[in-house]
Short mmCIF file of C-alpha atoms in Angstrom, two decimals:
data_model
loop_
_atom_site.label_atom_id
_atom_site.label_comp_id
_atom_site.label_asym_id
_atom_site.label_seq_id
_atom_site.Cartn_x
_atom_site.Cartn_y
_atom_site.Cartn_z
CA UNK A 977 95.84 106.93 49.63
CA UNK A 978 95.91 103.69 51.86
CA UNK A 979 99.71 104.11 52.26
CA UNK A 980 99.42 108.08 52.78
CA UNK A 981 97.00 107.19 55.85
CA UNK A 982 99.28 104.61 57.24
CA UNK A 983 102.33 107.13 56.53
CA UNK A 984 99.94 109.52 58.48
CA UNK A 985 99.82 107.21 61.45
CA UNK A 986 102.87 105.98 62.20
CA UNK A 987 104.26 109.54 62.11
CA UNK A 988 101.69 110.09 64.68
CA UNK A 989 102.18 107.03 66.87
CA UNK A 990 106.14 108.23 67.03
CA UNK A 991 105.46 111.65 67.99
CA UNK A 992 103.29 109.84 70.40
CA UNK A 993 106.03 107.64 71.50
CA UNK A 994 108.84 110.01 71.64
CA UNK A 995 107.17 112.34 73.48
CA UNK A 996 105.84 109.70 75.94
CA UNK A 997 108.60 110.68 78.28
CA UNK A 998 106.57 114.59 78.56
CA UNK A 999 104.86 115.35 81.63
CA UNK A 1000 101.24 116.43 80.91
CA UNK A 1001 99.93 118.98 83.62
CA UNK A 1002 96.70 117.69 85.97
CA UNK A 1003 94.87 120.42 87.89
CA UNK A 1004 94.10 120.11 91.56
CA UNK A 1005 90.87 118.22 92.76
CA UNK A 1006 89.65 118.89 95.63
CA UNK A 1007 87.31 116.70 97.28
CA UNK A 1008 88.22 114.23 95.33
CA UNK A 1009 85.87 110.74 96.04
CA UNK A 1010 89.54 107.83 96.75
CA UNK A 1011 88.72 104.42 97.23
CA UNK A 1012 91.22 104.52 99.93
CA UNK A 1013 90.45 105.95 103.45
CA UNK A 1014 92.28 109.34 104.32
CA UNK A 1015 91.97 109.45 107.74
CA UNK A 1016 88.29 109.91 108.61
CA UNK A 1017 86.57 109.63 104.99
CA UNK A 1018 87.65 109.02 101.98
CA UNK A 1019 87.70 112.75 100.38
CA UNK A 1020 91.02 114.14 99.67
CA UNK A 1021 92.46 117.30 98.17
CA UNK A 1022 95.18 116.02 95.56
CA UNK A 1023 97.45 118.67 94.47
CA UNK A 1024 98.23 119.60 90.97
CA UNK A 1025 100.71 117.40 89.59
CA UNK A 1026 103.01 116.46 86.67
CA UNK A 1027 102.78 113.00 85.15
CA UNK A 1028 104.15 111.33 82.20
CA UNK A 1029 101.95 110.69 79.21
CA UNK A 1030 102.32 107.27 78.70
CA UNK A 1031 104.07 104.30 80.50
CA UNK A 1032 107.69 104.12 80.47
CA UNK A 1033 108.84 101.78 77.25
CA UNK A 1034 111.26 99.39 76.73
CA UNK A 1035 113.44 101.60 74.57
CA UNK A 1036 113.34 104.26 77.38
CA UNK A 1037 114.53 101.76 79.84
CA UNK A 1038 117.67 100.81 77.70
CA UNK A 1039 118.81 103.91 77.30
CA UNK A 1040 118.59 104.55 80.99
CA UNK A 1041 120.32 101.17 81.44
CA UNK A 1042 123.14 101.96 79.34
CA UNK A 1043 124.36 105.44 81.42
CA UNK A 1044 123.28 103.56 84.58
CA UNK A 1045 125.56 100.08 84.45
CA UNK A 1046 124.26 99.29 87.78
CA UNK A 1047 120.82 98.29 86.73
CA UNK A 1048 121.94 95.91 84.19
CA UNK A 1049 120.64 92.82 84.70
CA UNK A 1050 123.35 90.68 84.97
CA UNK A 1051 124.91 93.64 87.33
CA UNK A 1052 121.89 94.36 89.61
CA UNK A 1053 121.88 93.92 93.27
CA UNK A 1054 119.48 90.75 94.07
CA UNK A 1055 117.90 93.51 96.78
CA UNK A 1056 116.74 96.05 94.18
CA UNK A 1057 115.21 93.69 91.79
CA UNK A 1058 114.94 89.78 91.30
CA UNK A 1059 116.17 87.29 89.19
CA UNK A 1060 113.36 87.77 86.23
CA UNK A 1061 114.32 91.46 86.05
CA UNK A 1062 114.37 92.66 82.25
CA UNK A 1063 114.06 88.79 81.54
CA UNK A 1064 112.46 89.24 78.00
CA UNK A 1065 115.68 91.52 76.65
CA UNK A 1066 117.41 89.71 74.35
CA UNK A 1067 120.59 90.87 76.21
CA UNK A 1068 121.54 93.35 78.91
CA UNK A 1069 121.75 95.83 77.20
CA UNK A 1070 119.39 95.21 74.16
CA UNK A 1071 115.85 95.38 74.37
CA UNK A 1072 115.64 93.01 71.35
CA UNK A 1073 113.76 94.44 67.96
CA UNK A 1074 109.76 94.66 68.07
CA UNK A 1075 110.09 95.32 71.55
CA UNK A 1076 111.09 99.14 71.98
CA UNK A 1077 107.60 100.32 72.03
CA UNK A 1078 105.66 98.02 74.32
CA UNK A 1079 105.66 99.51 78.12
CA UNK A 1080 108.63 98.58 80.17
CA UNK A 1081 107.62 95.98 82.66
CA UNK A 1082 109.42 93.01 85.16
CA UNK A 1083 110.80 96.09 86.52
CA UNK A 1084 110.97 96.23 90.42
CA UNK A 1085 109.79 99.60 92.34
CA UNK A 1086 113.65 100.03 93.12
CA UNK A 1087 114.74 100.71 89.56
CA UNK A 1088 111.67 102.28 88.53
CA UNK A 1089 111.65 104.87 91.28
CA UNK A 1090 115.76 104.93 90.44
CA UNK A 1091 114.59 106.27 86.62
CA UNK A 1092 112.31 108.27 88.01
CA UNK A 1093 114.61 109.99 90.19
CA UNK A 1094 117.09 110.13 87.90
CA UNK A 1095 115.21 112.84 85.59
CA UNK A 1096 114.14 114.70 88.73
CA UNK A 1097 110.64 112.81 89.01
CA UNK A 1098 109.30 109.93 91.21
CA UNK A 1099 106.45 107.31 90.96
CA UNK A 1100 102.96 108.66 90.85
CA UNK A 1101 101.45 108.85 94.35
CA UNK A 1102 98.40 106.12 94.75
CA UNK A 1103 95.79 109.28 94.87
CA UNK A 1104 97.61 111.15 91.71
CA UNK A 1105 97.23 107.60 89.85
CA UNK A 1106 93.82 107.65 90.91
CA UNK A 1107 92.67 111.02 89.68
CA UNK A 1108 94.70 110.60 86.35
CA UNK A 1109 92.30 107.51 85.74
CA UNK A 1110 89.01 108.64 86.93
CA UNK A 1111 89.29 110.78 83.82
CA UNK A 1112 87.90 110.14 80.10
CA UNK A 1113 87.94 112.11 77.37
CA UNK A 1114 86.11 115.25 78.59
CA UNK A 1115 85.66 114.92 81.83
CA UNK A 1116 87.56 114.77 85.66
CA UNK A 1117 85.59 111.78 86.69
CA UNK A 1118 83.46 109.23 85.28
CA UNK A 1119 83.58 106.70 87.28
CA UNK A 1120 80.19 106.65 87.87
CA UNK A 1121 79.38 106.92 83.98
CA UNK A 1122 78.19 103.43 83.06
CA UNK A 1123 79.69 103.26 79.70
CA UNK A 1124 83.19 104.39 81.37
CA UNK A 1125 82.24 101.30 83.61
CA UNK A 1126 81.93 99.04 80.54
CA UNK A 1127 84.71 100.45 78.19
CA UNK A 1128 87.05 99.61 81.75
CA UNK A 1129 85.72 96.27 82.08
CA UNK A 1130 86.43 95.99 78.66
CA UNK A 1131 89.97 96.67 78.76
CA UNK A 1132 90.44 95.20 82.02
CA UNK A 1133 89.34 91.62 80.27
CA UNK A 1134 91.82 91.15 77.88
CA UNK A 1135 94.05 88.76 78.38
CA UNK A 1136 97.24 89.40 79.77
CA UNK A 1137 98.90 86.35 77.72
CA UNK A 1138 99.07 87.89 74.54
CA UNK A 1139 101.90 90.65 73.48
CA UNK A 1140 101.65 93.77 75.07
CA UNK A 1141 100.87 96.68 73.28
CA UNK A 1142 102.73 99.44 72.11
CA UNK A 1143 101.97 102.44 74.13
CA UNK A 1144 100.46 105.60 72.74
CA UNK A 1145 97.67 103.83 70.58
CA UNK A 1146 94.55 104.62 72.09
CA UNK A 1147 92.68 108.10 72.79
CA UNK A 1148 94.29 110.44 75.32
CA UNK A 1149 92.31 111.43 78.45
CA UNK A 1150 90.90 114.83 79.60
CA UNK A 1151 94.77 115.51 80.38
CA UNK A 1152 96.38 113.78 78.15
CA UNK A 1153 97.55 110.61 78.95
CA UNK A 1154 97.58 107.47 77.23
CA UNK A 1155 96.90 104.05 78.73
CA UNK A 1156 95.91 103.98 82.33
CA UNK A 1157 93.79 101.43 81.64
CA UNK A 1158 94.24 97.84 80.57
CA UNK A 1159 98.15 97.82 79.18
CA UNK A 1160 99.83 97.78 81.97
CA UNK A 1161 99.78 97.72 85.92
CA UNK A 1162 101.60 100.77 87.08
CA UNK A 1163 103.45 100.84 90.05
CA UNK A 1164 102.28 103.72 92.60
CA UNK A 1165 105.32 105.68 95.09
CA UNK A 1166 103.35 104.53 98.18
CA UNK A 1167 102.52 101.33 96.84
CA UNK A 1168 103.22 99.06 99.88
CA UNK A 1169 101.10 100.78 102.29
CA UNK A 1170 97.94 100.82 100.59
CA UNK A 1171 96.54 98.24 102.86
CA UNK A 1172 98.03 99.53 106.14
CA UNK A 1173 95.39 99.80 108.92
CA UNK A 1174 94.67 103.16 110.19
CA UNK A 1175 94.29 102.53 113.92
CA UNK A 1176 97.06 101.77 115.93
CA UNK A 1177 95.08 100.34 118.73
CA UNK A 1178 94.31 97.43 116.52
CA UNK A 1179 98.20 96.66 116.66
CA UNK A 1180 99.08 94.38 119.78
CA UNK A 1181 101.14 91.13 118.22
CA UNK A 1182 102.72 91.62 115.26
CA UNK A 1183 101.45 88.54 114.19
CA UNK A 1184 97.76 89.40 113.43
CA UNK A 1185 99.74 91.96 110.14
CA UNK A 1186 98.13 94.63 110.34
CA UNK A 1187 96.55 94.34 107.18
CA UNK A 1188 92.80 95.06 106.34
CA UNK A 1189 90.34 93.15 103.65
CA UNK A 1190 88.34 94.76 101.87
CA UNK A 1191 86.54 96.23 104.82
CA UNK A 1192 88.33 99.75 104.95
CA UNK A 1193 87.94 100.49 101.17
CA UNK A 1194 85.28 102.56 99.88
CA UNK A 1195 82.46 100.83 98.76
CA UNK A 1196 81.06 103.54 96.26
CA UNK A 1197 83.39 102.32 93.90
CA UNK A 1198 82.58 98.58 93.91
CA UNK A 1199 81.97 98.42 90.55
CA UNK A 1200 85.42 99.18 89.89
CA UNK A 1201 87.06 95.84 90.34
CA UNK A 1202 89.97 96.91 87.98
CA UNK A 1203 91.07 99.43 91.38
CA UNK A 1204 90.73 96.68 93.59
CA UNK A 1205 92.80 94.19 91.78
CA UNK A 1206 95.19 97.00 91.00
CA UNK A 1207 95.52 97.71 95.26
CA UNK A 1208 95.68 93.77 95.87
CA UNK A 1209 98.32 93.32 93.09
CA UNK A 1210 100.55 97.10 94.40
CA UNK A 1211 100.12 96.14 97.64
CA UNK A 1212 101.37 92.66 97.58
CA UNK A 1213 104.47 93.40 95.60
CA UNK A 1214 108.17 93.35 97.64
CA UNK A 1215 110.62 96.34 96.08
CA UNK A 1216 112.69 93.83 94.44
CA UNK A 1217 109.52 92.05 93.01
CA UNK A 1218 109.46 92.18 89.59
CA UNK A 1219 106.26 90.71 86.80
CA UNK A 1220 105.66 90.70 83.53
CA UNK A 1221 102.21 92.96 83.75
CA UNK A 1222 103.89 95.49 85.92
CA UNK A 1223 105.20 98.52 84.54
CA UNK A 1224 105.46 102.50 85.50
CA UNK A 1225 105.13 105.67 84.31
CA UNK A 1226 106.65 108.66 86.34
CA UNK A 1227 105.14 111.79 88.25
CA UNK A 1228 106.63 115.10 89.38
CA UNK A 1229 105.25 117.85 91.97
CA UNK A 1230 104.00 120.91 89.91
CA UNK A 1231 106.55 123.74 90.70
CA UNK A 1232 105.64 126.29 93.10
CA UNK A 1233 102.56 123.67 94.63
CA UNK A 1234 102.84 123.68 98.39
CA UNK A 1235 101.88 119.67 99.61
CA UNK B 497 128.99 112.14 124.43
CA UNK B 498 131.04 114.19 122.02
CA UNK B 499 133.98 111.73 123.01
CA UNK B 500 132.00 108.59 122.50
CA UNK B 501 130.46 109.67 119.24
CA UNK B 502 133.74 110.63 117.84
CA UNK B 503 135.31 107.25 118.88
CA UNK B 504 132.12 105.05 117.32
CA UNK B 505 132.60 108.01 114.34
CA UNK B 506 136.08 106.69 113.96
CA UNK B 507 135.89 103.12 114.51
CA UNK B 508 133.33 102.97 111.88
CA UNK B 509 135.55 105.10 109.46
CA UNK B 510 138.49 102.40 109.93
CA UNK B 511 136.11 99.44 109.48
CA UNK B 512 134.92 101.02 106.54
CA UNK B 513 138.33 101.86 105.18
CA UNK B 514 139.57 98.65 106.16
CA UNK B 515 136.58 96.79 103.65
CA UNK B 516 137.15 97.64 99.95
CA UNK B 517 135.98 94.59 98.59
CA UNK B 518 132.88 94.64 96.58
CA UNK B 519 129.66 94.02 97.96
CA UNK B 520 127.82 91.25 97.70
CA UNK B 521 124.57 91.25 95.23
CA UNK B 522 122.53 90.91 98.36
CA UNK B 523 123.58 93.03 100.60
CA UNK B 524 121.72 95.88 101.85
CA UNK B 525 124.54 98.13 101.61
CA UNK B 526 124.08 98.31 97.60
CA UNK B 527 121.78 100.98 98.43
CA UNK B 528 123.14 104.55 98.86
CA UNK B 529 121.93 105.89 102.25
CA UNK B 530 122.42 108.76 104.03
CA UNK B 531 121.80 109.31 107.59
CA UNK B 532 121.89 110.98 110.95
CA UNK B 533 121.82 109.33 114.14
CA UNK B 534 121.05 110.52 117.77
CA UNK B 535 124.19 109.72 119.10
CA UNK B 536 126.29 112.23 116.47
CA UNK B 537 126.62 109.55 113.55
CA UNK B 538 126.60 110.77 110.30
CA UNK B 539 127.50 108.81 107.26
CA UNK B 540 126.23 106.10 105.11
CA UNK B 541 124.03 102.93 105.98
CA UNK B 542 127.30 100.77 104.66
CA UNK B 543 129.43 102.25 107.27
CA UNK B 544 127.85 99.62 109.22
CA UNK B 545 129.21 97.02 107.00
CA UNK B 546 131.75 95.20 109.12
CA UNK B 547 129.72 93.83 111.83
CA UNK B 548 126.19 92.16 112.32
CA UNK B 549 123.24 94.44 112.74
CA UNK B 550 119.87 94.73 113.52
CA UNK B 551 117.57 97.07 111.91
CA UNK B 552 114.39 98.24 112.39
CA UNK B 553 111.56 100.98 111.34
CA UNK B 554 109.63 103.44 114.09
CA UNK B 555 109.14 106.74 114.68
CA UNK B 556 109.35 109.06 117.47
CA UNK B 557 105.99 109.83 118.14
CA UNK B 558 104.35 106.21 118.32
CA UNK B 559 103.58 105.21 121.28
CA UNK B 560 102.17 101.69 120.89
CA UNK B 561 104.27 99.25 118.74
CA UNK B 562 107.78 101.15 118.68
CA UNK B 563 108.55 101.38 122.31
CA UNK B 564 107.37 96.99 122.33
CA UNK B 565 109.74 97.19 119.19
CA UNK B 566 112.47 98.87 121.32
CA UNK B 567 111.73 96.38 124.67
CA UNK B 568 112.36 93.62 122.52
CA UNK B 569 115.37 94.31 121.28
CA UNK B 570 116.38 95.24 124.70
CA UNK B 571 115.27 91.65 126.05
CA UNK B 572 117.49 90.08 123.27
CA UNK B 573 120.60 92.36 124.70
CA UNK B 574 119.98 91.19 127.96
CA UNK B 575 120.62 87.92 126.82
CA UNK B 576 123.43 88.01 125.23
CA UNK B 577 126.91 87.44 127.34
CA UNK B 578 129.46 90.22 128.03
CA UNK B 579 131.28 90.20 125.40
CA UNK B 580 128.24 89.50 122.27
CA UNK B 581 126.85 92.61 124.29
CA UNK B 582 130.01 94.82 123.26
CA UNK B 583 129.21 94.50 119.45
CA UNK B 584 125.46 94.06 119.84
CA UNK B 585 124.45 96.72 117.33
CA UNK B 586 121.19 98.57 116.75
CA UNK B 587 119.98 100.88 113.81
CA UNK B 588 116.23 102.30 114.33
CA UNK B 589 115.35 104.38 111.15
CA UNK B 590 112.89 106.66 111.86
CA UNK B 591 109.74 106.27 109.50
CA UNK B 592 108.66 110.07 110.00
CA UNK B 593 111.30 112.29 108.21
CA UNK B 594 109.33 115.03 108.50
CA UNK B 595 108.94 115.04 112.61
CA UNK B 596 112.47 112.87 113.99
CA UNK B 597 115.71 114.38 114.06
CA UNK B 598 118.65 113.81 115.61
CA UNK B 599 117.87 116.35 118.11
CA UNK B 600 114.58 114.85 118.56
CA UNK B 601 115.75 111.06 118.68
CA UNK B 602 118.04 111.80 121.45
CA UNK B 603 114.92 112.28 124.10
CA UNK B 604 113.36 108.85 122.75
CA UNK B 605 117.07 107.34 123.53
CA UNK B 606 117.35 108.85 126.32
CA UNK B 607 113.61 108.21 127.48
CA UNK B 608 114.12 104.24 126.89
CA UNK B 609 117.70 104.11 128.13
CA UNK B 610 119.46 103.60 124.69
CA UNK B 611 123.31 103.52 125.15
CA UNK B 612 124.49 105.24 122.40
CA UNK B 613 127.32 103.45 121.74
CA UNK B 614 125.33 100.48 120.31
CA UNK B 615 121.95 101.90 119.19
CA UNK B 616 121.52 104.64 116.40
CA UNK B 617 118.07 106.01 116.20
CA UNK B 618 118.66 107.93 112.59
CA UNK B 619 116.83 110.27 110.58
CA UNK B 620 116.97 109.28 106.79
CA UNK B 621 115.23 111.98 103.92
CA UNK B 622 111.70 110.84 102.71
CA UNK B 623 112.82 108.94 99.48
CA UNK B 624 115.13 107.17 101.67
CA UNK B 625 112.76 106.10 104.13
CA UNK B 626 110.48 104.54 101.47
CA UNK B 627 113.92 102.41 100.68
CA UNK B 628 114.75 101.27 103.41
CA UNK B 629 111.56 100.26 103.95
CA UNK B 630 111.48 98.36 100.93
CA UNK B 631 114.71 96.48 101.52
CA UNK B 632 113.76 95.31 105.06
CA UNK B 633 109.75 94.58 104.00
CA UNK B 634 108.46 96.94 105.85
CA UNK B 635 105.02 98.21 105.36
CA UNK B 636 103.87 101.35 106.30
CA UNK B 637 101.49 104.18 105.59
CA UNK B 638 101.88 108.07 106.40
CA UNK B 639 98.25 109.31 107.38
CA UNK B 640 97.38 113.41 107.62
CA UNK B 641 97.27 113.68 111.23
CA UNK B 642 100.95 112.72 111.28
CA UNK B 643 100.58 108.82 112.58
CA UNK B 644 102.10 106.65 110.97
CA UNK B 645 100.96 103.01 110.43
CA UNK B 646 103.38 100.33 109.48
CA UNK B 647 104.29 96.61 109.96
CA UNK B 648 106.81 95.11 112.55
CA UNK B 649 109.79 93.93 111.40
CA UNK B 650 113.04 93.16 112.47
CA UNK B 651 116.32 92.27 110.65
CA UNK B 652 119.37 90.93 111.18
CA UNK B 653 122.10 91.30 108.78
CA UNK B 654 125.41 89.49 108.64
CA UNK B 655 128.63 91.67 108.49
CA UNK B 656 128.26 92.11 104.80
CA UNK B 657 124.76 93.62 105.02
CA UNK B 658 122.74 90.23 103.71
CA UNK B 659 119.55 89.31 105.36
CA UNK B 660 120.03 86.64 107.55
CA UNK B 661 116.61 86.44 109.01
CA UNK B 662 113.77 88.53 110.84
CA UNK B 663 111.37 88.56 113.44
CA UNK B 664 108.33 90.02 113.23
CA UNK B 665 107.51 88.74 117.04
CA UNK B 666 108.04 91.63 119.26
CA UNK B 667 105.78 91.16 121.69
CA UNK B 668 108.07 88.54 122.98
CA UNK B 669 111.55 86.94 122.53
CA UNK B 670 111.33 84.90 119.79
CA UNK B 671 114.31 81.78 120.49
CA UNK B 672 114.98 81.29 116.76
CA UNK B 673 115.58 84.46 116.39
CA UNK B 674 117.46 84.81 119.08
CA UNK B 675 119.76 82.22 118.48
CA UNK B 676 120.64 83.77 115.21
CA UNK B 677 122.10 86.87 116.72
CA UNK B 678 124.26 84.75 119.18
CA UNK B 679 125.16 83.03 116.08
CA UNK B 680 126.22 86.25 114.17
CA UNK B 681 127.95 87.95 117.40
CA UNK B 682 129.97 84.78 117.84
CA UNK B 683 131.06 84.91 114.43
CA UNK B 684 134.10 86.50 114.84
#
């Protein structure tokens, strides 16, 4: 009976997995609450978009390695990603057993937005990400829901030393997709920007980087330290930067959706 | 400016020609770039390869940082002798794909006195911009009423396309910096 159950799941956990790489559908939100200014408040109409279920995995990344030479490791250009790039392979071209399942990470925004583009897709926009996570199980935002709060903080307070989990394991959201919270960071399209100042007549010497605190970000969503730390991490990484709690997942526009 | 543009066309097809050898691991040119300058160029950001350059990021329609950007690099031309002058280079990628085109980019060279035999004010496609931007550490940030917000950076690269440093001190000639292009136009 035990062994039928266990049969049971890991049949499940590989449809999960295989079909990790499928693009579940989110609806358009308008008026949705960001905790990032656009341009006078921080309400913004996200389009419908296309994202993948669950984070890209190491398996995924191999194959994609293997028909692209150029992101080998060994073969990389030092501009596109740096020297711990794919460091926990066991070679260039082998993940390494126990491995293929765990989310892809100490990739650099260069080669994820290269596998990205190279099945017609991109990285998730910062507001797309955002939507896709204010979601639980049944509904488009509960960010305000304080046992959302705690199940995040939860998450959130593992520690990162520990193996990384294989994706897929938990419950899906309200769109179905595994894992926004607590596996991995994932790495946004517009990623570098998400500090940027908004007024220009606060640029004069270059100096002063034009770079805010916390000051611009909306403080509604306080509580959620896990978005802050997610901005401050995103925003501080170089494209070649590469870390071992950093992964990706891609995106796609919804056909026919006018931006 | 047909004749000009199909000379600097030329001269960058033979310098390209001329270079087979691989590229280094950290050179900018790794990256497959198209683009479109004001001054009729249209090829690939490694046609540059041959020759130092300095890059930057702007767009058309700031009106603040880009034209101190664009003073700046003028002030560092003045200072450069006769001859460094003749293969002082300048590529100005245009953050706003959506707005600058070649078309466009030829008023802002013309408004600012560009010669267009040494600076290329190019449009790149969207993805593009976001990768360039990430090679030269620029930050920058699209917002709906079509400014753009973004750091100030700029780069000099050797003849093989590596970094060799940057400025981000436009407001006024920065002597370091300065010394390194002499450095890299002497080189020759």
């Amino acid at each position: 009976m035990i062994c039928r159950l266990l049969l049971g799941l890991m049949l499940v956990s590989n449809v999960i997995m295989s079909a990790a790489d499928e693009y579940q559908s989110v609806p358009a939100y308008s008026g949705f609450h960001s905790v990032l200014p656009q341009g006078k408040a921080y309400r913004f109409d996200v389009p419908a978009f296309m994202m993948q279920r669950a984070p890209v995995t190491n398996q995924q990344f191999q194959s994609y390695v293997k028909t692209h030479p150029q992101w080998r490791r060994d073969e990389v250009a030092s501009v596109m990603a740096d020297a711990s790039y794919l460091s926990h392979w066991s070679s260039a071209l082998a993940v390494g057993s126990g491995q293929e399942s765990q989310p892809v990470t100490r990739v650099s925004w260069m080669a994820a937005e290269a596998y990205c583009e190279a099945e017609g897709a991109r990285l998730p926009r910062w507001v797309e990400w955002e939507v896709a996570a204010a979601a639980d199980e049944s509904h488009r935002d509960a960010r305000d829901d304080p046992e959302w709060i705690k199940r995040i903080a939860d998450w959130y307070s593992r520690p990162m030393s520990g193996p990384l989990q294989k994706v897929g394991q938990g419950r899906p959201n309200l769109y179905g997709l595994y894992d926004l919270h607590g596996l991995i960071w994932e790495m946004a399209l517009d990623q570098s920007g998400l500090l940027v100042l908004g007024d220009s007549r606060t640029q004069g010497d270059a100096e002063s980087s034009r770079f805010c605190g916390g000051g611009a970000l909306s403080m509604d969503l306080k509580e959620h330290y896990e978005i802050l730390m997610r901005i401050a991490l995103l925003s501080s990484l170089e494209a070649a930067d590469t870390s071992r709690g950093v992964g990706f997942r891609c995106a796609k526009d919804m056909p026919d959706v006018r931006r | 400016m047909r004749i000009y543009a199909l000379v600097v066309t030329m001269m960058l097809t033979l310098f390209a020609i001329a270079d087979e050898s691989p590229l280094a691991r950290d050179s900018l040119y790794q990256l497959d770039i198209q683009m479109q300058a004001q001054n009729g160029f249209n090829g690939m950001l490694r046609d540059f390869r041959g020759q130092p350059l300095l890059v930057s990021m702007f767009y058309g329609s700031c009106t603040y940082v880009c034209p101190m950007i664009i003073q700046n690099l003028k002030a560092y031309e003045k200072r450069m002798s006769n001859e460094e002058q003749s293969r002082y280079k300048v590529l100005m990628v245009s953050l706003d794909a959506k707005h600058d085109t070649p078309e466009s980019l030829k008023g802002v060279a013309k408004e600012h006195k560009l010669d267009g035999k040494r600076w290329y004010l190019a449009h790149v496609s969207e993805t593009d911009v976001r990768k360039m931007a990430g090679l030269l550490g620029i930050k920058y940030r699209l917002f709906p009423d079509g400014s753009i917000e973004h750091s100030t950076v700029i780069t000099l690269l050797d003849a093989e396309g590596r970094i060799q440093t940057r400025s981000t001190q436009v407001s006024s000639v920065d002597n370091t910096f300065l010394n390194a292009i002499h450095q890299q136009l002497q080189t020759r």
